[in-house]
Short mmCIF file of N, CA and C in Angstrom, two decimals:
data_model
loop_
_atom_site.label_atom_id
_atom_site.label_comp_id
_atom_site.label_asym_id
_atom_site.label_seq_id
_atom_site.Cartn_x
_atom_site.Cartn_y
_atom_site.Cartn_z
N TRP A 1 67.35 92.14 71.35
CA TRP A 1 67.78 92.97 72.79
C TRP A 1 69.52 93.48 72.66
N ILE A 2 69.73 93.15 71.90
CA ILE A 2 71.13 93.57 71.61
C ILE A 2 71.33 94.83 70.85
N SER A 3 70.76 95.03 69.73
CA SER A 3 70.44 96.64 68.94
C SER A 3 70.29 98.05 69.78
N LYS A 4 69.58 97.52 70.93
CA LYS A 4 69.44 98.42 71.80
C LYS A 4 70.75 99.81 72.20
N HIS A 5 71.67 98.80 71.97
CA HIS A 5 73.09 99.25 72.76
C HIS A 5 73.41 99.46 71.17
N ARG A 6 73.78 101.32 71.39
CA ARG A 6 74.53 102.24 70.01
C ARG A 6 75.81 101.51 69.51
N ARG A 7 76.52 100.79 70.39
CA ARG A 7 78.04 101.00 70.34
C ARG A 7 77.88 99.44 69.50
N CYS A 8 76.96 98.42 70.00
CA CYS A 8 77.13 97.19 69.88
C CYS A 8 76.53 97.61 67.94
N VAL A 9 75.35 98.16 67.57
CA VAL A 9 74.93 98.47 66.15
C VAL A 9 75.97 98.36 64.70
N ARG A 10 76.05 99.39 65.55
CA ARG A 10 78.08 99.84 63.94
C ARG A 10 78.77 98.40 64.69
N ASP A 11 80.09 98.99 63.56
CA ASP A 11 80.91 97.86 63.83
C ASP A 11 82.29 99.02 64.02
N TYR A 12 82.08 100.21 65.09
CA TYR A 12 82.89 101.34 66.05
C TYR A 12 84.54 100.98 66.51
N GLU A 13 84.26 99.37 66.64
CA GLU A 13 85.25 98.54 67.29
C GLU A 13 86.98 98.18 66.26
N THR A 14 88.17 98.98 66.41
CA THR A 14 88.71 98.26 64.97
C THR A 14 89.46 97.06 65.49
N LEU A 15 89.51 96.37 66.54
CA LEU A 15 90.05 95.28 66.91
C LEU A 15 88.81 94.40 67.88
N PRO A 16 88.64 92.81 67.77
CA PRO A 16 87.61 91.69 68.06
C PRO A 16 87.72 92.24 69.48
N GLU A 17 88.62 92.85 70.15
CA GLU A 17 88.50 91.86 71.12
C GLU A 17 87.43 93.23 72.06
N HIS A 18 87.82 94.23 71.13
CA HIS A 18 86.93 95.12 71.69
C HIS A 18 85.57 95.08 71.04
N ALA A 19 85.22 94.97 70.29
CA ALA A 19 83.80 94.39 69.97
C ALA A 19 83.10 93.14 70.66
N GLU A 20 83.95 92.26 70.94
CA GLU A 20 83.10 90.86 72.21
C GLU A 20 83.19 91.55 73.41
N ALA A 21 83.99 93.08 73.89
CA ALA A 21 84.12 93.90 75.21
C ALA A 21 82.97 94.16 75.40
N MET A 22 81.88 95.00 74.58
CA MET A 22 81.34 95.60 73.78
C MET A 22 79.86 95.13 74.05
N VAL A 23 79.76 93.80 73.93
CA VAL A 23 78.80 92.29 73.55
C VAL A 23 78.32 92.94 75.05
N TYR A 24 79.83 92.08 75.72
CA TYR A 24 80.12 91.07 76.88
C TYR A 24 79.06 92.94 77.90
N ILE A 25 79.47 94.23 76.94
CA ILE A 25 79.02 95.26 78.83
C ILE A 25 77.66 95.50 78.34
N ALA A 26 76.97 94.98 76.94
CA ALA A 26 75.41 94.70 77.07
C ALA A 26 74.64 93.85 77.38
N MET A 27 75.78 92.32 77.42
CA MET A 27 75.03 90.60 77.54
C MET A 27 74.90 91.69 79.08
N ILE A 28 75.00 92.43 79.92
CA ILE A 28 75.68 92.17 81.62
C ILE A 28 74.50 93.22 81.57
N MET A 29 74.18 94.53 80.90
CA MET A 29 73.79 95.58 81.41
C MET A 29 72.59 94.91 81.28
N THR A 30 71.49 94.08 79.96
CA THR A 30 70.37 93.09 79.73
C THR A 30 69.88 92.61 80.56
N MET A 31 71.18 91.82 81.51
CA MET A 31 70.67 90.88 83.07
C MET A 31 70.43 91.10 83.79
N SER A 32 71.12 92.36 84.21
CA SER A 32 71.38 93.16 84.95
C SER A 32 70.31 94.00 85.59
N ARG A 33 69.34 93.72 84.55
CA ARG A 33 68.57 95.13 84.23
C ARG A 33 67.27 94.04 84.60
N ARG A 34 67.23 92.46 83.63
CA ARG A 34 66.28 91.40 83.73
C ARG A 34 66.12 91.34 85.50
N LEU A 35 67.36 91.57 86.18
CA LEU A 35 66.76 90.37 87.10
C LEU A 35 66.52 91.61 88.54
N ALA A 36 67.19 92.64 87.79
CA ALA A 36 66.17 93.84 89.22
C ALA A 36 64.96 93.35 89.28
N ARG A 37 63.95 93.29 88.38
CA ARG A 37 62.43 93.18 88.07
C ARG A 37 62.06 92.38 89.51
#
């Protein structure tokens, strides 16, 4: 499910904190879609 988000597939981020933030955003978007059903 995390690979559906384009920025999480490749390592575009230079800082690990930015990569972690992108994973959090992807998880929030995934869970909000699941809860909206």
